[in-house]
Coordinates of C-alpha atoms in Angstrom, one line a residue:
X802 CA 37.2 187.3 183.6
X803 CA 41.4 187.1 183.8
X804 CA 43.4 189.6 181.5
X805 CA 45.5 187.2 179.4
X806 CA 47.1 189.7 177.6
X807 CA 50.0 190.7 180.2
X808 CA 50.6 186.5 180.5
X809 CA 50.8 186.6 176.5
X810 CA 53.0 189.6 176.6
X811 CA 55.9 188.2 178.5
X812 CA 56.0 184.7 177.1
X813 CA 56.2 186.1 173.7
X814 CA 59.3 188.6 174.9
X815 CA 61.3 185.9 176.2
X816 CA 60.6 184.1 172.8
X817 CA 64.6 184.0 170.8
X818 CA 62.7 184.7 167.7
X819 CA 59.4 186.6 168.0
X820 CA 58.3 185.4 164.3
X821 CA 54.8 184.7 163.4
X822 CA 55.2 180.7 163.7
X823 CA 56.5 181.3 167.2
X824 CA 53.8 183.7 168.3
X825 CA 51.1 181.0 166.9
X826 CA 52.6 178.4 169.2
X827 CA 52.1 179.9 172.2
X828 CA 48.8 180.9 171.5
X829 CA 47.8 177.2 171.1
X830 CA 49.6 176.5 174.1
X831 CA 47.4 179.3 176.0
X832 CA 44.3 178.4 173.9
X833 CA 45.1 174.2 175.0
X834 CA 46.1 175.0 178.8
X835 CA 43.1 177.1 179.3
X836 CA 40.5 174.4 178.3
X837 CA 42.0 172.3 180.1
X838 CA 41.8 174.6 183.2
X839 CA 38.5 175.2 182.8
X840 CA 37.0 172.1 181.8
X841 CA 38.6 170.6 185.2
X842 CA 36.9 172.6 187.5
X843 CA 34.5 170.7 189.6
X844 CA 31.6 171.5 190.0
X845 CA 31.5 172.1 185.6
X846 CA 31.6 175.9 185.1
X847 CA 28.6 176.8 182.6
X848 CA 29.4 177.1 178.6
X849 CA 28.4 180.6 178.8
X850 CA 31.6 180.9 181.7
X851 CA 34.0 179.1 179.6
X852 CA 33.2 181.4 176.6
X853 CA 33.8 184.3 178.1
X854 CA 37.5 183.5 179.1
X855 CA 37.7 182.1 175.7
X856 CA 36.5 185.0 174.1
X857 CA 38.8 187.2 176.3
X858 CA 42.0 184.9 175.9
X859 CA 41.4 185.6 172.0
X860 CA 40.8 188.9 172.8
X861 CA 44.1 189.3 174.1
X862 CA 45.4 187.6 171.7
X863 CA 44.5 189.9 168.5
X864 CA 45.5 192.7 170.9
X865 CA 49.2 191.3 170.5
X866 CA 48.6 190.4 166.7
X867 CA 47.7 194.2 166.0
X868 CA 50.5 195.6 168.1
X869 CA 52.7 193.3 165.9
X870 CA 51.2 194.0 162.8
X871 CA 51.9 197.8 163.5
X872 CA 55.5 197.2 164.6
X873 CA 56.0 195.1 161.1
X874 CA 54.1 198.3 158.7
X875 CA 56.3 201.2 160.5
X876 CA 58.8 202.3 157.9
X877 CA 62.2 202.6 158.7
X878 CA 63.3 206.3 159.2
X879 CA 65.5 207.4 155.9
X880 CA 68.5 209.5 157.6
X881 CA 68.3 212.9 156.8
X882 CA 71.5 215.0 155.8
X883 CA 72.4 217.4 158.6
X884 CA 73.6 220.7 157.2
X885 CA 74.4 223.1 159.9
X886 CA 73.5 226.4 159.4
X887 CA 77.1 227.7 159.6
X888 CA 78.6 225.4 157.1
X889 CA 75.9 226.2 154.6
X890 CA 76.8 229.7 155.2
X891 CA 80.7 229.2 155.0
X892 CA 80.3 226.7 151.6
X893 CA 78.3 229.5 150.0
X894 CA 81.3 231.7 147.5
X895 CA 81.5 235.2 149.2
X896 CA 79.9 238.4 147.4
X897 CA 82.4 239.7 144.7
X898 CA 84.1 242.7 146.4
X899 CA 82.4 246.3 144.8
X900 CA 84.2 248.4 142.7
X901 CA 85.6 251.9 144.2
X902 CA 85.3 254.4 141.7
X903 CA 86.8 257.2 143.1
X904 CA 84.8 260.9 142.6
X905 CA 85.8 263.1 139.8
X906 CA 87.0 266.0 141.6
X907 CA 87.1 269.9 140.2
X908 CA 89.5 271.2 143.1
X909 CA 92.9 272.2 142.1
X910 CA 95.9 269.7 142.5
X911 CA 97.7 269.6 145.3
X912 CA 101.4 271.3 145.6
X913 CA 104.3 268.4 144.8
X914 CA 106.5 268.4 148.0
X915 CA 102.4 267.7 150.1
X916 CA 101.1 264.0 149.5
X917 CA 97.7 264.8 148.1
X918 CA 95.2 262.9 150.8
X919 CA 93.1 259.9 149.3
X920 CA 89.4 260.3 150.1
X921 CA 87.7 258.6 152.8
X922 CA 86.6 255.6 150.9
X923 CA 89.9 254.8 149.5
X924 CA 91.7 255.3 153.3
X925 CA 89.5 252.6 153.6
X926 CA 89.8 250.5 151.4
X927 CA 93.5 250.3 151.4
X928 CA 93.0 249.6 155.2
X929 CA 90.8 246.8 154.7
X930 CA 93.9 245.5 152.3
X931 CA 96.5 246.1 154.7
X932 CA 95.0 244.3 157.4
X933 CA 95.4 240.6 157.6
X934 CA 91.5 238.7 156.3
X935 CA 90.0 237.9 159.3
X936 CA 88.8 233.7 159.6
X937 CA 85.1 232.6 159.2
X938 CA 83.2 232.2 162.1
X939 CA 82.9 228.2 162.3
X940 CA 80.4 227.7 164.4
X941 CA 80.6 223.9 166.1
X942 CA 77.9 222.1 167.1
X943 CA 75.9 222.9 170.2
X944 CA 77.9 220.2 172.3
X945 CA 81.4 220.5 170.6
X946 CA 81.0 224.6 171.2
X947 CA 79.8 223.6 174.4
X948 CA 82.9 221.8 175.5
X949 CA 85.2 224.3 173.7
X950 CA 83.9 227.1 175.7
X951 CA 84.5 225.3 179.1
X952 CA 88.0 224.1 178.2
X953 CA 88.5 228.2 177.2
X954 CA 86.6 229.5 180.5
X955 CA 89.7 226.6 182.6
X956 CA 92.5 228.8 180.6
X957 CA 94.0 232.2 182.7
X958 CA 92.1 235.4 181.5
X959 CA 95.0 237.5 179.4
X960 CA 94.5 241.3 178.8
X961 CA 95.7 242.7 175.8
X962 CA 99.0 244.1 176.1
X963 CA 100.4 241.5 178.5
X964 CA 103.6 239.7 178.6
X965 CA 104.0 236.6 181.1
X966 CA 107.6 235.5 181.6
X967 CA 108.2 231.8 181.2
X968 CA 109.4 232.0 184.9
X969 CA 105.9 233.1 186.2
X970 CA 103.9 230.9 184.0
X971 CA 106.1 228.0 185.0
X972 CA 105.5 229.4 188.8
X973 CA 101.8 229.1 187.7
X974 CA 101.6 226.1 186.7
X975 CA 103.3 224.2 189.4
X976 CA 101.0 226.0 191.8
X977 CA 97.8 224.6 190.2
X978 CA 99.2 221.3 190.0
X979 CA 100.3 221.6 193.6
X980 CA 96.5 222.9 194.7
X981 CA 95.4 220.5 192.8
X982 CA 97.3 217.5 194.1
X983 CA 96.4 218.2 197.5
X984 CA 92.5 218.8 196.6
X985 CA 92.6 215.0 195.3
X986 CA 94.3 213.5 198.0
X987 CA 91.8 215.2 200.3
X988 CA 89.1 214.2 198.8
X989 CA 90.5 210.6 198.6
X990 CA 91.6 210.4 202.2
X991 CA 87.9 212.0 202.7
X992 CA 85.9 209.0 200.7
X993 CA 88.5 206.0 202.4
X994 CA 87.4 207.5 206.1
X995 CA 83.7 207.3 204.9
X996 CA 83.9 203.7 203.4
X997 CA 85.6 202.9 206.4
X998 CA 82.5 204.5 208.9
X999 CA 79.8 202.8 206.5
X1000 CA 81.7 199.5 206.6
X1001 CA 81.6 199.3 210.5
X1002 CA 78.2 200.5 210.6
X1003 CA 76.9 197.9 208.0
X1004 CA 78.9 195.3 210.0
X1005 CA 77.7 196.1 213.2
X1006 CA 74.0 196.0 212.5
X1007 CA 74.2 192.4 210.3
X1008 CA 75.6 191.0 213.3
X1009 CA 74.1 193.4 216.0
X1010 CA 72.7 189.5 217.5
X1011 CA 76.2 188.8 218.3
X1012 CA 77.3 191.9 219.6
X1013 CA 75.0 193.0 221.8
X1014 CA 73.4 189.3 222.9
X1015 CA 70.6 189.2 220.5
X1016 CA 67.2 190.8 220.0
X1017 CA 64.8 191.4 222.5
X1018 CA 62.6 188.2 221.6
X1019 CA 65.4 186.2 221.6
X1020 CA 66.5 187.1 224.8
X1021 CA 62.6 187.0 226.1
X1022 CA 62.4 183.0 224.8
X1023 CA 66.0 182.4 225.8
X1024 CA 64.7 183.5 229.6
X1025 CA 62.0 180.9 230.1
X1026 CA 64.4 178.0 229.0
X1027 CA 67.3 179.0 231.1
X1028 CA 64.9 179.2 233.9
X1029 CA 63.9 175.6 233.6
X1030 CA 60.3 176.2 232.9
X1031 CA 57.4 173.9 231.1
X1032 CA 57.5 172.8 227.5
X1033 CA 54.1 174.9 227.0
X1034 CA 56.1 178.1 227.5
X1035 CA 59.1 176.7 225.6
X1036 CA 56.1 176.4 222.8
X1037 CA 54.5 179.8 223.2
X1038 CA 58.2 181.6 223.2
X1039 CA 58.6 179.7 219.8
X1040 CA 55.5 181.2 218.3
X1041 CA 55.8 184.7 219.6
X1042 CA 60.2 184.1 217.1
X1043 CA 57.6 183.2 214.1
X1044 CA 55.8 186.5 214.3
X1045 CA 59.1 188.7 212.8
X1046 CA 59.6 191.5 210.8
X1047 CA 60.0 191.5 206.7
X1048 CA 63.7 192.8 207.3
X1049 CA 64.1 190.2 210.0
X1050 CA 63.0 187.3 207.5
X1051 CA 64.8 188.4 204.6
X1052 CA 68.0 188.4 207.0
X1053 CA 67.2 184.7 207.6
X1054 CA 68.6 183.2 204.8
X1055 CA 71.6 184.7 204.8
X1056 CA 72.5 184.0 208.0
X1057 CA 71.4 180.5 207.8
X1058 CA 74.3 178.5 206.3
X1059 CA 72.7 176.1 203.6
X1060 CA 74.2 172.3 204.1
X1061 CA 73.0 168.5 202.6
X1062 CA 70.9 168.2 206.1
X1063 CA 68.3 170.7 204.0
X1064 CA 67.8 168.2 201.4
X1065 CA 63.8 166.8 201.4
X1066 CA 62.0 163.6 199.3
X1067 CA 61.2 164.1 195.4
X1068 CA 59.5 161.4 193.5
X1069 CA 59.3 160.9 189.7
X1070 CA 56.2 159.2 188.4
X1071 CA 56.2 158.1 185.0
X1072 CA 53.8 156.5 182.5
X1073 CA 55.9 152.7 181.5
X1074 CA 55.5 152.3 177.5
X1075 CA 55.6 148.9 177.5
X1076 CA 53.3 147.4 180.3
X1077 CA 50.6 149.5 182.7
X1078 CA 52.7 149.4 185.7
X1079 CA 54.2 153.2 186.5
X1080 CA 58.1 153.5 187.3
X1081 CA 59.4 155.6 190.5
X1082 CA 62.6 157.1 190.5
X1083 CA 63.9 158.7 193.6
X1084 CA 65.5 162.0 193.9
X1085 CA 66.0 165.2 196.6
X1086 CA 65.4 168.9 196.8
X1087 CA 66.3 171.4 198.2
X1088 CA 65.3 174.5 199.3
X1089 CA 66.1 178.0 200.2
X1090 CA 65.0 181.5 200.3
X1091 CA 66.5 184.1 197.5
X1092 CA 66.8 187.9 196.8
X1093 CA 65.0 188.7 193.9
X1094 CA 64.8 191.7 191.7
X1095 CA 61.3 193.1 192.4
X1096 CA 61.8 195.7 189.2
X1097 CA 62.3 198.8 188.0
X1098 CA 62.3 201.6 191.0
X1099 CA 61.2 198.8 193.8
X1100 CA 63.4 197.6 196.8
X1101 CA 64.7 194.0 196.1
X1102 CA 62.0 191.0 197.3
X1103 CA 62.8 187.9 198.8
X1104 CA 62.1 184.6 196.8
X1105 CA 61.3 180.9 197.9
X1106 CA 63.5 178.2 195.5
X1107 CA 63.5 174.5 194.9
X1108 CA 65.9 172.7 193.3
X1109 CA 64.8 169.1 192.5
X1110 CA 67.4 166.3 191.3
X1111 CA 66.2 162.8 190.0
X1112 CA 69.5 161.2 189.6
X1113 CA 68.4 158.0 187.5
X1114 CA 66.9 160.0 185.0
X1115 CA 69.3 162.9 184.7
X1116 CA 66.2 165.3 185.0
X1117 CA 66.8 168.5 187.5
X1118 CA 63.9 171.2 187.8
X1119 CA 64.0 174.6 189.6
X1120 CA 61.1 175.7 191.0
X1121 CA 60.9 179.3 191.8
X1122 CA 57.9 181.1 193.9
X1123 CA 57.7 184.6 194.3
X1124 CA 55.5 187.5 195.2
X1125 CA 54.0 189.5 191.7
X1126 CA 55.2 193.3 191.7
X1127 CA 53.9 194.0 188.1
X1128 CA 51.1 195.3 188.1
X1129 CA 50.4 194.6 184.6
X1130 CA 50.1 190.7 185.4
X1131 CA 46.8 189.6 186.8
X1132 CA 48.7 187.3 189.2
X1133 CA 48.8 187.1 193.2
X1134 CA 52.1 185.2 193.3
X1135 CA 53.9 183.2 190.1
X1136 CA 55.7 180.7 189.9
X1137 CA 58.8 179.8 187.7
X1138 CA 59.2 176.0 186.4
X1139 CA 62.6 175.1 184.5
X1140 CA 63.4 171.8 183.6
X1141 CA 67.1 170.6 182.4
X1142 CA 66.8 166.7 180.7
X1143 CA 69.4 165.1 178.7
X1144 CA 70.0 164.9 174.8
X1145 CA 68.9 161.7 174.8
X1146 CA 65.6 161.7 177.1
X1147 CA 63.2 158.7 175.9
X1148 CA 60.3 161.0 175.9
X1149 CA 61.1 163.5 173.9
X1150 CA 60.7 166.5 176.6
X1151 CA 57.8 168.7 178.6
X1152 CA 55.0 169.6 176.5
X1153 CA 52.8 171.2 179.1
X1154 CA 52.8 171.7 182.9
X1155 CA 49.0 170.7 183.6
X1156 CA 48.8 171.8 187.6
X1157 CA 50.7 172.5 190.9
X1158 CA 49.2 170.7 193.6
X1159 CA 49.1 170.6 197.5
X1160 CA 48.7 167.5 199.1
X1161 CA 49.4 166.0 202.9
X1162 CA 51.1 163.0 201.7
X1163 CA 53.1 161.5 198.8
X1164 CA 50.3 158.6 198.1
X1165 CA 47.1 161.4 198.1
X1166 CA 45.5 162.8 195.0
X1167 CA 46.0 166.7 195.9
X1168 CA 44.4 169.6 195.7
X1169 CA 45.2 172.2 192.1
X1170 CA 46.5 175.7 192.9
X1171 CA 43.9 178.0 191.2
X1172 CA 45.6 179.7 188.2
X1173 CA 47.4 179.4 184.6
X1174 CA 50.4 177.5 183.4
X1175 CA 52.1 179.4 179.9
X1176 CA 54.4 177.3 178.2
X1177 CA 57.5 180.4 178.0
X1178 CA 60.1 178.1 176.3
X1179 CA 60.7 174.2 175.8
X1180 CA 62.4 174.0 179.1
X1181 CA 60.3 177.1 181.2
X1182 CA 56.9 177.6 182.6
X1183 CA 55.5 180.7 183.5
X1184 CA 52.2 180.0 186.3
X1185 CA 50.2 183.0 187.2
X1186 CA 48.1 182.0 190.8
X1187 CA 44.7 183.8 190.6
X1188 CA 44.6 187.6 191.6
X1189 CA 40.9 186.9 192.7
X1190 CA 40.2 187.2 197.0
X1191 CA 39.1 184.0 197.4
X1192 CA 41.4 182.4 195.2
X1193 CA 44.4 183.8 196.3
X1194 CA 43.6 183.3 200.6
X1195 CA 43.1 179.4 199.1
X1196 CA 46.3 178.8 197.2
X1197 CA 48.0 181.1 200.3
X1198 CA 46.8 178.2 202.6
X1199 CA 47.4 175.6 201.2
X1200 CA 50.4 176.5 199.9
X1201 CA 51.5 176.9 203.8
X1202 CA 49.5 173.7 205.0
X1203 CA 50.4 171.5 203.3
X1204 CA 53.8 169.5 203.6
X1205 CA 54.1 168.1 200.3
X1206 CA 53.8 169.6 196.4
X1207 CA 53.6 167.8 192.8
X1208 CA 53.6 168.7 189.4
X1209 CA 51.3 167.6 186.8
X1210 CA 53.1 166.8 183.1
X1211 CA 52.7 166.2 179.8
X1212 CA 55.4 164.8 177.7
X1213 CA 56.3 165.6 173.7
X1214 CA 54.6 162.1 173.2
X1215 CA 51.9 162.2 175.5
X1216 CA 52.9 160.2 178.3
X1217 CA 51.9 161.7 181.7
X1218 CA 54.3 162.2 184.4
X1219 CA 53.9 163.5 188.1
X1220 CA 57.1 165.6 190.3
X1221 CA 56.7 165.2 193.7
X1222 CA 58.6 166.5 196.5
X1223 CA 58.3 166.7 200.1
X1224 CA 59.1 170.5 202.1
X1225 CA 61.0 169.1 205.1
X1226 CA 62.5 171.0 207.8
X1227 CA 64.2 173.4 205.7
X1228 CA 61.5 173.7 203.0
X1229 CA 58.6 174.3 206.2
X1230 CA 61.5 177.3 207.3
X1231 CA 62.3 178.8 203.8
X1232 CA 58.2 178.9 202.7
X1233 CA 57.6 180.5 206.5
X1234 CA 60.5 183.1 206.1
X1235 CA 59.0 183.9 202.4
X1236 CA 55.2 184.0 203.8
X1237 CA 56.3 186.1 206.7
X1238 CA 57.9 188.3 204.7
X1239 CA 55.4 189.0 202.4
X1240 CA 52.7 189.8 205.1
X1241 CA 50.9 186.7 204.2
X1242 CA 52.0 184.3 207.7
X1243 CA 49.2 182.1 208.4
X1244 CA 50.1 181.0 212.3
X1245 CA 50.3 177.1 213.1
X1246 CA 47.5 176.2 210.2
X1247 CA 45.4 173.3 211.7
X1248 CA 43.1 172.0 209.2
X1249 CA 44.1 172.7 205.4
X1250 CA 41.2 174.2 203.2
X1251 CA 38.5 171.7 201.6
X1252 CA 39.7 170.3 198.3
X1253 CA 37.7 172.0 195.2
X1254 CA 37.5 168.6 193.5
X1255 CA 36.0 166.6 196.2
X1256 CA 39.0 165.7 198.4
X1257 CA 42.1 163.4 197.7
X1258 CA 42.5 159.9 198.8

């Protein structure tokens, strides 16, 4: 049984508003695309099957609710009053000063020409008055104090008693400013001749091909050709170019400049409202590979694009393969499905993205990519491919097989539509450079797998 609650998780964050009618949407959408999933597989699954992802898709679904629910009780933390300890102490009134009442003395006075001496406590109490009050210790805040202490440990150490001439400080301070000069244009000249080192080394190994006369496949298929030998070598130098690195085909797209000439078929199929006869509409797409952000403390991935154009209809799609990194989503691969249609679109817009299919021809019925479409937005599609072995080695091959993709939709009034498009030369390239990085290269497929529903006409 899948774990919808990751699925459920993201479609809900990229939600504008996460409110409670929002969150009840998509979990009708989830609850309607999954029933459809399931009741299309062929051969039937068995009731006791479809309850089970039922029961775990509502599962997942008060899992959310409750985390929600907690979020909404949590009370808002009142701000407390910070009182440092050293203000409370300098707001409270000092102690009233005591009394000296000086000792009552039998001794006999003292001669008038002698000062008589006070006693010890009143020597020390006039001290006390002659001497200047001495300031509160404010105490600042751990970081204020902080910073205080390190602007006080920059200043010159002074020791009591000291006099510095205004000549010699002056002296002083040009110096430091003078060190200090030369320190930072040191250190700049320092950081230009190491931008300057990393430069030529990043520019000499992106172009190391041109330099030094390519790699040492190239030159190894570049060899048999020059030589004039057969086509059959020609063909087995070709294969041994497909078997490259994943640094070697995430360089590929960059160094393949992207032009019209990469531009394949796409074919809109619409439901006609007024008779039984479908309309066609004509468009292109085209494709590329992408770097992608794989997350959070992972080395960036490579990504396989589409971007589809039906001109007639004013109706542009992107769709957007890549490899799944989080390992909180219960998906081999996913795949991202935008759609931009105009204000005025007869059908209202996409309600649901039913299936992504693989198929040898425009005219066939195609095979479904195993997995489940989530309705993230009125114009974006989240569809998680199965995580399962046998699943995922299917939708990898036929995915690689086969030359030619659709999309299954449902509109806002329920008129069915079907996206077609074609790979092409560029397409075959960009999904072989994405495959091959991944690890996933199936070599010169022959025979696509058997259709799950039968096969297509």
């Amino acid at each position: 049984m899948a774990d919808y609650y990751p699925l459920l998780v993201r479609a809900i964050s990229s939600l504008p508003q996460k409110t409670g009618e929002s969150r009840r949407a998509v979990y009708d959408r989830a609850r309607t695309a999954l029933m459809r999933q399931l009741r299309g597989v062929d051969p039937p699954l068995p009731e006791g099957e479809i309850t089970r992802e039922r029961m775990g898709l509502e599962e997942a679904i008060r899992r959310v609710e409750a985390e929600f629910a907690q979020q909404d009780n949590t009370p808002e933390p009142q701000p407390e009053d910070e009182v440092f300890e050293d203000e409370a102490e300098e707001a409270a009134p000092p102690p009233p000063p005591a009394r000296f009442e000086p000792p009552k003395s039998s001794a006999a006075p003292a001669a008038p020409d002698e000062e008589p001496e006070p006693p010890a406590g009143e020597a020390e109490s006039r001290a006390s008055a002659a001497e200047p009050p001495a300031r509160p210790d404010r105490r600042l805040p751990p970081r204020q104090r902080s910073e205080d202490e390190t602007e006080g440990d920059r200043r010159p150490p002074h020791r009591r008693g000291e006099v510095r001439s205004r000549g010699a400080a002056a002296n002083g301070g040009r110096r430091g400013a003078s060190e200090g000069g030369a320190s930072w244009k040191k250190f700049i000249l320092i950081a230009i001749l190491a931008l300057v080192v990393l430069g030529g080394i990043a520019f000499a190994v992106v172009n190391r091909d041109r330099l030094f006369g390519g790699s040492e496949g190239e030159q190894q298929a570049a060899a048999p050709a020059t030589s004039g030998t057969s086509a059959s070598d020609q063909a087995k130098s070709a294969d041994r170019m497909t078997k490259t690195s994943g640094d070697a085909a995430r360089r590929a797209p960059a160094q393949r400049p992207g032009n019209a000439s990469g531009s394949a078929r796409a074919v809109l199929i619409e439901e006609s409202t007024g008779s039984a006869q479908p309309q066609t509409f004509e468009g292109t797409i085209t494709w590329r590979t992408e770097t992608v952000n794989a997350g959070p403390g992972l080395p960036p991935d490579i990504g396989l694009r589409g971007d589809l154009v039906i001109p007639e209809r004013k109706i542009a799609m992107s769709f957007v393969l890549r490899r799944n990194t989080d390992q909180t989503l219960p998906a081999s691969h996913t795949i991202e499905i935008g759609f931009k249609l105009p204000e005025d679109f007869p059908f209202g817009g996409v309600a649901n993205v039913d299936a992504v299919r693989a198929k040898p021809n425009q005219q066939a019925l195609g095979t479904p990519l195993a997995g489940l479409a989530v309705r993230v937005n009125p114009t974006l599609f989240l569809v998680g491919l199965s995580e399962k072995t046998a699943d995922r080695q299917r939708n990898v091959a036929l995915l690689q097989a086969y030359p030619w993709l659709d999309v299954l939709l449902t509109y806002t009034n329920n008129k069915k539509a079907v996206l077609a498009f074609e790979k092409g030369v560029a397409g075959e390239q960009a999904f072989n450079d994405a495959f091959s990085a991944w690890g996933e290269l199936l070599q010169r497929p022959q025979a696509a797998p058997a259709s799950s529903d039968g096969g297509s006409n």
